[in-house]
């Protein structure tokens, strides 16, 4: 997630309309209404000097059209896969790392301190993820007319931890980026125990998790780049101020390319799976987004944190699911829901992020 303000404790740049995370509030939480400018916020306001308004407007418009770019990428992946399947392996890792570096440029260290100071909120967020999605995977696999291996694949998707794409969508959805990173990291560490345990409990199969590789990928793609961005912001604030407005569009391009590449690589399996499987996967993630948001609200989470929990619950590390399914299940159908999941949750998540952005822009225009 990247730090875009929604009027929930985030600030919009005065000069070019690109928001930046403000530091943690004195009470450790994020106010529902942004505080009035003061001397304590001068450093954030200094970063608001940037490109001219027309350029800013164009960048913001391109970012707000995130769902359209992802949908376009999906169409290209299905109709002309050779145009996007080159984007894989190292290219994806590098692009995601650079995107996470951009996230770090928009964050403040206080945001992470604020998130860590609320272990109860972090624990609850992880608990919601590892209860809502596995249960949904089990129920939907029984309700929809899908083959047994496909039902196992739905459970496996639900038992996977949060993925990097959830951080990107949180960023684009102007939610609590720091909390998103903390939740993703916590769920990833717990995946070594919970993913095989819950998959065995619900699907009757033990799935070994490649722990060392999973942790190494998390460090490489998420934690280290974000920490690097925080360091660059501290040491080179002027340069960071100039490049920050371009981080969101870059994130959009990255997610669209990842989705189109996954679809292009799996288009035969997707075409052969039928609408029933696609509907089952879409229902799984849509319910995850809705229940994550609703239950976070019921537990008293503020709006940015509700959005974060919604995204973290609704989006899984589907790539891990594909790896586990192909390595540990004899039936190739188990991997198909995981492959489709990567695209479905990105499309739904991007649409949700775009909706939140539009709502916030509308509220800002009314003020």
mmCIF file with all atom_site columns, C-alpha atoms in Angstrom, residues 110-290:
data_model
loop_
_atom_site.group_PDB
_atom_site.id
_atom_site.type_symbol
_atom_site.label_atom_id
_atom_site.label_alt_id
_atom_site.label_comp_id
_atom_site.label_asym_id
_atom_site.label_entity_id
_atom_site.label_seq_id
_atom_site.pdbx_PDB_ins_code
_atom_site.Cartn_x
_atom_site.Cartn_y
_atom_site.Cartn_z
_atom_site.occupancy
_atom_site.B_iso_or_equiv
_atom_site.pdbx_formal_charge
_atom_site.auth_seq_id
_atom_site.auth_comp_id
_atom_site.auth_asym_id
_atom_site.auth_atom_id
_atom_site.pdbx_PDB_model_num
ATOM 1   C CA . UNK A 1 110 ? 6.233   7.031   12.827  1.00 0.00 ? 110 UNK A CA 1
ATOM 2   C CA . UNK A 1 111 ? 3.574   5.182   10.818  1.00 0.00 ? 111 UNK A CA 1
ATOM 3   C CA . UNK A 1 112 ? 5.294   1.853   11.483  1.00 0.00 ? 112 UNK A CA 1
ATOM 4   C CA . UNK A 1 113 ? 5.855   2.707   15.116  1.00 0.00 ? 113 UNK A CA 1
ATOM 5   C CA . UNK A 1 114 ? 2.185   3.584   15.386  1.00 0.00 ? 114 UNK A CA 1
ATOM 6   C CA . UNK A 1 115 ? 1.164   0.231   13.871  1.00 0.00 ? 115 UNK A CA 1
ATOM 7   C CA . UNK A 1 116 ? 3.490   -1.820  16.062  1.00 0.00 ? 116 UNK A CA 1
ATOM 8   C CA . UNK A 1 117 ? 2.241   -0.007  19.157  1.00 0.00 ? 117 UNK A CA 1
ATOM 9   C CA . UNK A 1 118 ? -1.162  -1.560  18.502  1.00 0.00 ? 118 UNK A CA 1
ATOM 10  C CA . UNK A 1 119 ? -0.461  -5.306  18.654  1.00 0.00 ? 119 UNK A CA 1
ATOM 11  C CA . UNK A 1 120 ? -4.112  -6.026  19.337  1.00 0.00 ? 120 UNK A CA 1
ATOM 12  C CA . UNK A 1 121 ? -5.137  -4.458  16.042  1.00 0.00 ? 121 UNK A CA 1
ATOM 13  C CA . UNK A 1 122 ? -2.418  -6.351  14.169  1.00 0.00 ? 122 UNK A CA 1
ATOM 14  C CA . UNK A 1 123 ? -3.372  -9.642  15.843  1.00 0.00 ? 123 UNK A CA 1
ATOM 15  C CA . UNK A 1 124 ? -7.038  -9.102  15.054  1.00 0.00 ? 124 UNK A CA 1
ATOM 16  C CA . UNK A 1 125 ? -6.273  -8.273  11.430  1.00 0.00 ? 125 UNK A CA 1
ATOM 17  C CA . UNK A 1 126 ? -4.251  -11.466 10.997  1.00 0.00 ? 126 UNK A CA 1
ATOM 18  C CA . UNK A 1 127 ? -6.899  -13.488 12.806  1.00 0.00 ? 127 UNK A CA 1
ATOM 19  C CA . UNK A 1 128 ? -9.583  -12.205 10.460  1.00 0.00 ? 128 UNK A CA 1
ATOM 20  C CA . UNK A 1 129 ? -7.472  -13.169 7.460   1.00 0.00 ? 129 UNK A CA 1
ATOM 21  C CA . UNK A 1 130 ? -6.827  -16.721 8.651   1.00 0.00 ? 130 UNK A CA 1
ATOM 22  C CA . UNK A 1 131 ? -10.431 -17.351 9.655   1.00 0.00 ? 131 UNK A CA 1
ATOM 23  C CA . UNK A 1 132 ? -12.536 -15.598 7.007   1.00 0.00 ? 132 UNK A CA 1
ATOM 24  C CA . UNK A 1 133 ? -10.784 -16.784 3.856   1.00 0.00 ? 133 UNK A CA 1
ATOM 25  C CA . UNK A 1 134 ? -10.213 -20.471 4.748   1.00 0.00 ? 134 UNK A CA 1
ATOM 26  C CA . UNK A 1 135 ? -13.829 -20.757 5.869   1.00 0.00 ? 135 UNK A CA 1
ATOM 27  C CA . UNK A 1 136 ? -15.046 -19.082 2.685   1.00 0.00 ? 136 UNK A CA 1
ATOM 28  C CA . UNK A 1 137 ? -12.884 -21.397 0.590   1.00 0.00 ? 137 UNK A CA 1
ATOM 29  C CA . UNK A 1 138 ? -14.461 -24.442 2.245   1.00 0.00 ? 138 UNK A CA 1
ATOM 30  C CA . UNK A 1 139 ? -18.039 -23.155 1.973   1.00 0.00 ? 139 UNK A CA 1
ATOM 31  C CA . UNK A 1 140 ? -17.764 -21.893 -1.614  1.00 0.00 ? 140 UNK A CA 1
ATOM 32  C CA . UNK A 1 141 ? -16.070 -25.102 -2.720  1.00 0.00 ? 141 UNK A CA 1
ATOM 33  C CA . UNK A 1 142 ? -19.139 -27.005 -1.501  1.00 0.00 ? 142 UNK A CA 1
ATOM 34  C CA . UNK A 1 143 ? -21.778 -24.583 -2.740  1.00 0.00 ? 143 UNK A CA 1
ATOM 35  C CA . UNK A 1 144 ? -20.478 -24.162 -6.291  1.00 0.00 ? 144 UNK A CA 1
ATOM 36  C CA . UNK A 1 145 ? -20.599 -27.051 -8.788  1.00 0.00 ? 145 UNK A CA 1
ATOM 37  C CA . UNK A 1 146 ? -16.841 -27.523 -9.064  1.00 0.00 ? 146 UNK A CA 1
ATOM 38  C CA . UNK A 1 147 ? -14.701 -30.653 -9.109  1.00 0.00 ? 147 UNK A CA 1
ATOM 39  C CA . UNK A 1 148 ? -13.157 -31.860 -5.861  1.00 0.00 ? 148 UNK A CA 1
ATOM 40  C CA . UNK A 1 149 ? -9.591  -30.850 -6.853  1.00 0.00 ? 149 UNK A CA 1
ATOM 41  C CA . UNK A 1 150 ? -10.869 -27.360 -7.646  1.00 0.00 ? 150 UNK A CA 1
ATOM 42  C CA . UNK A 1 151 ? -12.542 -27.209 -4.228  1.00 0.00 ? 151 UNK A CA 1
ATOM 43  C CA . UNK A 1 152 ? -9.210  -28.109 -2.638  1.00 0.00 ? 152 UNK A CA 1
ATOM 44  C CA . UNK A 1 153 ? -7.595  -25.317 -4.663  1.00 0.00 ? 153 UNK A CA 1
ATOM 45  C CA . UNK A 1 154 ? -10.131 -22.814 -3.310  1.00 0.00 ? 154 UNK A CA 1
ATOM 46  C CA . UNK A 1 155 ? -9.279  -23.862 0.238   1.00 0.00 ? 155 UNK A CA 1
ATOM 47  C CA . UNK A 1 156 ? -5.570  -23.585 -0.498  1.00 0.00 ? 156 UNK A CA 1
ATOM 48  C CA . UNK A 1 157 ? -6.017  -20.037 -1.827  1.00 0.00 ? 157 UNK A CA 1
ATOM 49  C CA . UNK A 1 158 ? -7.926  -19.087 1.310   1.00 0.00 ? 158 UNK A CA 1
ATOM 50  C CA . UNK A 1 159 ? -5.199  -20.466 3.549   1.00 0.00 ? 159 UNK A CA 1
ATOM 51  C CA . UNK A 1 160 ? -2.378  -18.509 1.882   1.00 0.00 ? 160 UNK A CA 1
ATOM 52  C CA . UNK A 1 161 ? -0.967  -15.364 3.544   1.00 0.00 ? 161 UNK A CA 1
ATOM 53  C CA . UNK A 1 162 ? -1.379  -11.833 2.248   1.00 0.00 ? 162 UNK A CA 1
ATOM 54  C CA . UNK A 1 163 ? 0.595   -11.054 -0.884  1.00 0.00 ? 163 UNK A CA 1
ATOM 55  C CA . UNK A 1 164 ? 2.608   -8.126  -2.201  1.00 0.00 ? 164 UNK A CA 1
ATOM 56  C CA . UNK A 1 165 ? -0.272  -7.023  -4.419  1.00 0.00 ? 165 UNK A CA 1
ATOM 57  C CA . UNK A 1 166 ? -2.307  -6.310  -1.283  1.00 0.00 ? 166 UNK A CA 1
ATOM 58  C CA . UNK A 1 167 ? 0.259   -3.713  -0.271  1.00 0.00 ? 167 UNK A CA 1
ATOM 59  C CA . UNK A 1 168 ? -0.009  -2.087  -3.706  1.00 0.00 ? 168 UNK A CA 1
ATOM 60  C CA . UNK A 1 169 ? -3.803  -1.984  -3.629  1.00 0.00 ? 169 UNK A CA 1
ATOM 61  C CA . UNK A 1 170 ? -3.722  -0.605  -0.086  1.00 0.00 ? 170 UNK A CA 1
ATOM 62  C CA . UNK A 1 171 ? -1.439  2.134   -1.339  1.00 0.00 ? 171 UNK A CA 1
ATOM 63  C CA . UNK A 1 172 ? -3.668  2.922   -4.299  1.00 0.00 ? 172 UNK A CA 1
ATOM 64  C CA . UNK A 1 173 ? -6.749  2.746   -2.068  1.00 0.00 ? 173 UNK A CA 1
ATOM 65  C CA . UNK A 1 174 ? -5.362  5.408   0.285   1.00 0.00 ? 174 UNK A CA 1
ATOM 66  C CA . UNK A 1 175 ? -5.497  3.129   3.289   1.00 0.00 ? 175 UNK A CA 1
ATOM 67  C CA . UNK A 1 176 ? -3.035  2.542   6.145   1.00 0.00 ? 176 UNK A CA 1
ATOM 68  C CA . UNK A 1 177 ? 0.121   1.468   4.313   1.00 0.00 ? 177 UNK A CA 1
ATOM 69  C CA . UNK A 1 178 ? 2.225   0.760   7.383   1.00 0.00 ? 178 UNK A CA 1
ATOM 70  C CA . UNK A 1 179 ? -0.459  -1.487  8.873   1.00 0.00 ? 179 UNK A CA 1
ATOM 71  C CA . UNK A 1 180 ? -0.725  -3.303  5.547   1.00 0.00 ? 180 UNK A CA 1
ATOM 72  C CA . UNK A 1 181 ? 2.986   -4.075  5.492   1.00 0.00 ? 181 UNK A CA 1
ATOM 73  C CA . UNK A 1 182 ? 2.925   -5.230  9.125   1.00 0.00 ? 182 UNK A CA 1
ATOM 74  C CA . UNK A 1 183 ? -0.087  -7.484  8.480   1.00 0.00 ? 183 UNK A CA 1
ATOM 75  C CA . UNK A 1 184 ? 1.455   -8.951  5.329   1.00 0.00 ? 184 UNK A CA 1
ATOM 76  C CA . UNK A 1 185 ? 4.703   -9.671  7.152   1.00 0.00 ? 185 UNK A CA 1
ATOM 77  C CA . UNK A 1 186 ? 2.948   -11.215 10.156  1.00 0.00 ? 186 UNK A CA 1
ATOM 78  C CA . UNK A 1 187 ? 0.683   -13.423 8.034   1.00 0.00 ? 187 UNK A CA 1
ATOM 79  C CA . UNK A 1 188 ? 3.663   -14.510 5.939   1.00 0.00 ? 188 UNK A CA 1
ATOM 80  C CA . UNK A 1 189 ? 5.644   -15.639 8.983   1.00 0.00 ? 189 UNK A CA 1
ATOM 81  C CA . UNK A 1 190 ? 2.596   -17.451 10.360  1.00 0.00 ? 190 UNK A CA 1
ATOM 82  C CA . UNK A 1 191 ? 2.045   -19.135 6.979   1.00 0.00 ? 191 UNK A CA 1
ATOM 83  C CA . UNK A 1 192 ? 4.728   -21.695 7.808   1.00 0.00 ? 192 UNK A CA 1
ATOM 84  C CA . UNK A 1 193 ? 2.403   -23.086 10.458  1.00 0.00 ? 193 UNK A CA 1
ATOM 85  C CA . UNK A 1 194 ? -1.093  -21.971 9.517   1.00 0.00 ? 194 UNK A CA 1
ATOM 86  C CA . UNK A 1 195 ? -1.126  -22.625 5.759   1.00 0.00 ? 195 UNK A CA 1
ATOM 87  C CA . UNK A 1 196 ? -0.318  -26.358 5.990   1.00 0.00 ? 196 UNK A CA 1
ATOM 88  C CA . UNK A 1 197 ? -2.272  -26.812 9.222   1.00 0.00 ? 197 UNK A CA 1
ATOM 89  C CA . UNK A 1 198 ? -5.459  -25.166 7.985   1.00 0.00 ? 198 UNK A CA 1
ATOM 90  C CA . UNK A 1 199 ? -5.225  -26.781 4.565   1.00 0.00 ? 199 UNK A CA 1
ATOM 91  C CA . UNK A 1 200 ? -4.859  -30.182 6.221   1.00 0.00 ? 200 UNK A CA 1
ATOM 92  C CA . UNK A 1 201 ? -7.760  -29.468 8.574   1.00 0.00 ? 201 UNK A CA 1
ATOM 93  C CA . UNK A 1 202 ? -10.126 -28.219 5.882   1.00 0.00 ? 202 UNK A CA 1
ATOM 94  C CA . UNK A 1 203 ? -9.003  -30.200 2.842   1.00 0.00 ? 203 UNK A CA 1
ATOM 95  C CA . UNK A 1 204 ? -7.513  -33.249 4.545   1.00 0.00 ? 204 UNK A CA 1
ATOM 96  C CA . UNK A 1 205 ? -4.096  -32.747 2.939   1.00 0.00 ? 205 UNK A CA 1
ATOM 97  C CA . UNK A 1 206 ? -0.801  -31.656 4.478   1.00 0.00 ? 206 UNK A CA 1
ATOM 98  C CA . UNK A 1 207 ? 0.986   -29.025 2.383   1.00 0.00 ? 207 UNK A CA 1
ATOM 99  C CA . UNK A 1 208 ? 4.661   -28.321 3.136   1.00 0.00 ? 208 UNK A CA 1
ATOM 100 C CA . UNK A 1 209 ? 5.441   -24.600 2.932   1.00 0.00 ? 209 UNK A CA 1
ATOM 101 C CA . UNK A 1 210 ? 8.806   -23.466 1.470   1.00 0.00 ? 210 UNK A CA 1
ATOM 102 C CA . UNK A 1 211 ? 9.546   -21.312 4.508   1.00 0.00 ? 211 UNK A CA 1
ATOM 103 C CA . UNK A 1 212 ? 13.047  -20.048 3.677   1.00 0.00 ? 212 UNK A CA 1
ATOM 104 C CA . UNK A 1 213 ? 12.111  -19.080 0.124   1.00 0.00 ? 213 UNK A CA 1
ATOM 105 C CA . UNK A 1 214 ? 8.909   -17.414 1.288   1.00 0.00 ? 214 UNK A CA 1
ATOM 106 C CA . UNK A 1 215 ? 10.712  -15.324 3.887   1.00 0.00 ? 215 UNK A CA 1
ATOM 107 C CA . UNK A 1 216 ? 13.518  -14.421 1.459   1.00 0.00 ? 216 UNK A CA 1
ATOM 108 C CA . UNK A 1 217 ? 11.009  -13.225 -1.117  1.00 0.00 ? 217 UNK A CA 1
ATOM 109 C CA . UNK A 1 218 ? 9.185   -11.153 1.485   1.00 0.00 ? 218 UNK A CA 1
ATOM 110 C CA . UNK A 1 219 ? 12.414  -9.470  2.532   1.00 0.00 ? 219 UNK A CA 1
ATOM 111 C CA . UNK A 1 220 ? 13.518  -8.850  -1.042  1.00 0.00 ? 220 UNK A CA 1
ATOM 112 C CA . UNK A 1 221 ? 10.243  -7.574  -2.447  1.00 0.00 ? 221 UNK A CA 1
ATOM 113 C CA . UNK A 1 222 ? 8.588   -5.896  0.549   1.00 0.00 ? 222 UNK A CA 1
ATOM 114 C CA . UNK A 1 223 ? 10.628  -5.044  3.630   1.00 0.00 ? 223 UNK A CA 1
ATOM 115 C CA . UNK A 1 224 ? 14.042  -4.071  2.256   1.00 0.00 ? 224 UNK A CA 1
ATOM 116 C CA . UNK A 1 225 ? 12.723  -1.792  -0.542  1.00 0.00 ? 225 UNK A CA 1
ATOM 117 C CA . UNK A 1 226 ? 10.337  -0.027  1.844   1.00 0.00 ? 226 UNK A CA 1
ATOM 118 C CA . UNK A 1 227 ? 13.111  0.514   4.380   1.00 0.00 ? 227 UNK A CA 1
ATOM 119 C CA . UNK A 1 228 ? 15.266  1.811   1.535   1.00 0.00 ? 228 UNK A CA 1
ATOM 120 C CA . UNK A 1 229 ? 12.557  4.278   0.590   1.00 0.00 ? 229 UNK A CA 1
ATOM 121 C CA . UNK A 1 230 ? 12.332  5.511   4.169   1.00 0.00 ? 230 UNK A CA 1
ATOM 122 C CA . UNK A 1 231 ? 16.113  6.006   4.219   1.00 0.00 ? 231 UNK A CA 1
ATOM 123 C CA . UNK A 1 232 ? 16.117  7.873   0.899   1.00 0.00 ? 232 UNK A CA 1
ATOM 124 C CA . UNK A 1 233 ? 13.345  10.149  2.134   1.00 0.00 ? 233 UNK A CA 1
ATOM 125 C CA . UNK A 1 234 ? 15.388  10.972  5.214   1.00 0.00 ? 234 UNK A CA 1
ATOM 126 C CA . UNK A 1 235 ? 18.664  11.580  3.404   1.00 0.00 ? 235 UNK A CA 1
ATOM 127 C CA . UNK A 1 236 ? 17.497  13.014  0.055   1.00 0.00 ? 236 UNK A CA 1
ATOM 128 C CA . UNK A 1 237 ? 14.188  14.791  0.720   1.00 0.00 ? 237 UNK A CA 1
ATOM 129 C CA . UNK A 1 238 ? 14.431  17.151  -2.256  1.00 0.00 ? 238 UNK A CA 1
ATOM 130 C CA . UNK A 1 239 ? 14.909  14.348  -4.767  1.00 0.00 ? 239 UNK A CA 1
ATOM 131 C CA . UNK A 1 240 ? 12.156  12.291  -3.141  1.00 0.00 ? 240 UNK A CA 1
ATOM 132 C CA . UNK A 1 241 ? 9.766   15.222  -3.381  1.00 0.00 ? 241 UNK A CA 1
ATOM 133 C CA . UNK A 1 242 ? 10.229  15.306  -7.154  1.00 0.00 ? 242 UNK A CA 1
ATOM 134 C CA . UNK A 1 243 ? 9.753   11.605  -7.841  1.00 0.00 ? 243 UNK A CA 1
ATOM 135 C CA . UNK A 1 244 ? 6.958   10.810  -5.381  1.00 0.00 ? 244 UNK A CA 1
ATOM 136 C CA . UNK A 1 245 ? 4.101   11.890  -7.727  1.00 0.00 ? 245 UNK A CA 1
ATOM 137 C CA . UNK A 1 246 ? 5.210   9.276   -10.247 1.00 0.00 ? 246 UNK A CA 1
ATOM 138 C CA . UNK A 1 247 ? 5.134   6.354   -7.811  1.00 0.00 ? 247 UNK A CA 1
ATOM 139 C CA . UNK A 1 248 ? 1.373   5.626   -8.008  1.00 0.00 ? 248 UNK A CA 1
ATOM 140 C CA . UNK A 1 249 ? 1.255   5.417   -11.846 1.00 0.00 ? 249 UNK A CA 1
ATOM 141 C CA . UNK A 1 250 ? 4.272   3.122   -11.774 1.00 0.00 ? 250 UNK A CA 1
ATOM 142 C CA . UNK A 1 251 ? 2.473   0.892   -9.271  1.00 0.00 ? 251 UNK A CA 1
ATOM 143 C CA . UNK A 1 252 ? -0.560  0.763   -11.560 1.00 0.00 ? 252 UNK A CA 1
ATOM 144 C CA . UNK A 1 253 ? 1.543   -0.279  -14.549 1.00 0.00 ? 253 UNK A CA 1
ATOM 145 C CA . UNK A 1 254 ? 3.268   -2.944  -12.463 1.00 0.00 ? 254 UNK A CA 1
ATOM 146 C CA . UNK A 1 255 ? 0.051   -4.529  -11.197 1.00 0.00 ? 255 UNK A CA 1
ATOM 147 C CA . UNK A 1 256 ? -1.542  -4.432  -14.668 1.00 0.00 ? 256 UNK A CA 1
ATOM 148 C CA . UNK A 1 257 ? 1.499   -6.160  -16.184 1.00 0.00 ? 257 UNK A CA 1
ATOM 149 C CA . UNK A 1 258 ? 1.606   -8.805  -13.460 1.00 0.00 ? 258 UNK A CA 1
ATOM 150 C CA . UNK A 1 259 ? -2.097  -9.610  -13.930 1.00 0.00 ? 259 UNK A CA 1
ATOM 151 C CA . UNK A 1 260 ? -1.869  -9.729  -17.718 1.00 0.00 ? 260 UNK A CA 1
ATOM 152 C CA . UNK A 1 261 ? 1.213   -11.938 -17.572 1.00 0.00 ? 261 UNK A CA 1
ATOM 153 C CA . UNK A 1 262 ? -0.429  -14.424 -15.192 1.00 0.00 ? 262 UNK A CA 1
ATOM 154 C CA . UNK A 1 263 ? -3.531  -14.553 -17.371 1.00 0.00 ? 263 UNK A CA 1
ATOM 155 C CA . UNK A 1 264 ? -1.493  -14.973 -20.534 1.00 0.00 ? 264 UNK A CA 1
ATOM 156 C CA . UNK A 1 265 ? 0.488   -17.820 -19.018 1.00 0.00 ? 265 UNK A CA 1
ATOM 157 C CA . UNK A 1 266 ? -2.648  -19.586 -17.722 1.00 0.00 ? 266 UNK A CA 1
ATOM 158 C CA . UNK A 1 267 ? -5.154  -18.688 -20.423 1.00 0.00 ? 267 UNK A CA 1
ATOM 159 C CA . UNK A 1 268 ? -5.644  -22.296 -21.544 1.00 0.00 ? 268 UNK A CA 1
ATOM 160 C CA . UNK A 1 269 ? -6.474  -23.409 -18.005 1.00 0.00 ? 269 UNK A CA 1
ATOM 161 C CA . UNK A 1 270 ? -8.719  -20.391 -17.492 1.00 0.00 ? 270 UNK A CA 1
ATOM 162 C CA . UNK A 1 271 ? -10.582 -20.973 -20.754 1.00 0.00 ? 271 UNK A CA 1
ATOM 163 C CA . UNK A 1 272 ? -11.086 -24.630 -19.926 1.00 0.00 ? 272 UNK A CA 1
ATOM 164 C CA . UNK A 1 273 ? -12.217 -24.027 -16.357 1.00 0.00 ? 273 UNK A CA 1
ATOM 165 C CA . UNK A 1 274 ? -15.536 -22.521 -17.303 1.00 0.00 ? 274 UNK A CA 1
ATOM 166 C CA . UNK A 1 275 ? -17.566 -19.693 -15.815 1.00 0.00 ? 275 UNK A CA 1
ATOM 167 C CA . UNK A 1 276 ? -18.439 -21.728 -12.721 1.00 0.00 ? 276 UNK A CA 1
ATOM 168 C CA . UNK A 1 277 ? -14.853 -21.727 -11.479 1.00 0.00 ? 277 UNK A CA 1
ATOM 169 C CA . UNK A 1 278 ? -14.362 -18.041 -12.255 1.00 0.00 ? 278 UNK A CA 1
ATOM 170 C CA . UNK A 1 279 ? -17.594 -17.232 -10.408 1.00 0.00 ? 279 UNK A CA 1
ATOM 171 C CA . UNK A 1 280 ? -16.451 -19.305 -7.413  1.00 0.00 ? 280 UNK A CA 1
ATOM 172 C CA . UNK A 1 281 ? -13.087 -17.542 -7.214  1.00 0.00 ? 281 UNK A CA 1
ATOM 173 C CA . UNK A 1 282 ? -14.690 -14.118 -7.660  1.00 0.00 ? 282 UNK A CA 1
ATOM 174 C CA . UNK A 1 283 ? -17.218 -14.885 -4.902  1.00 0.00 ? 283 UNK A CA 1
ATOM 175 C CA . UNK A 1 284 ? -14.408 -16.019 -2.595  1.00 0.00 ? 284 UNK A CA 1
ATOM 176 C CA . UNK A 1 285 ? -12.510 -12.759 -2.911  1.00 0.00 ? 285 UNK A CA 1
ATOM 177 C CA . UNK A 1 286 ? -15.549 -10.463 -3.047  1.00 0.00 ? 286 UNK A CA 1
ATOM 178 C CA . UNK A 1 287 ? -16.849 -11.923 0.210   1.00 0.00 ? 287 UNK A CA 1
ATOM 179 C CA . UNK A 1 288 ? -13.376 -11.616 1.709   1.00 0.00 ? 288 UNK A CA 1
ATOM 180 C CA . UNK A 1 289 ? -13.212 -7.906  0.892   1.00 0.00 ? 289 UNK A CA 1
ATOM 181 C CA . UNK A 1 290 ? -16.720 -7.286  2.247   1.00 0.00 ? 290 UNK A CA 1
#
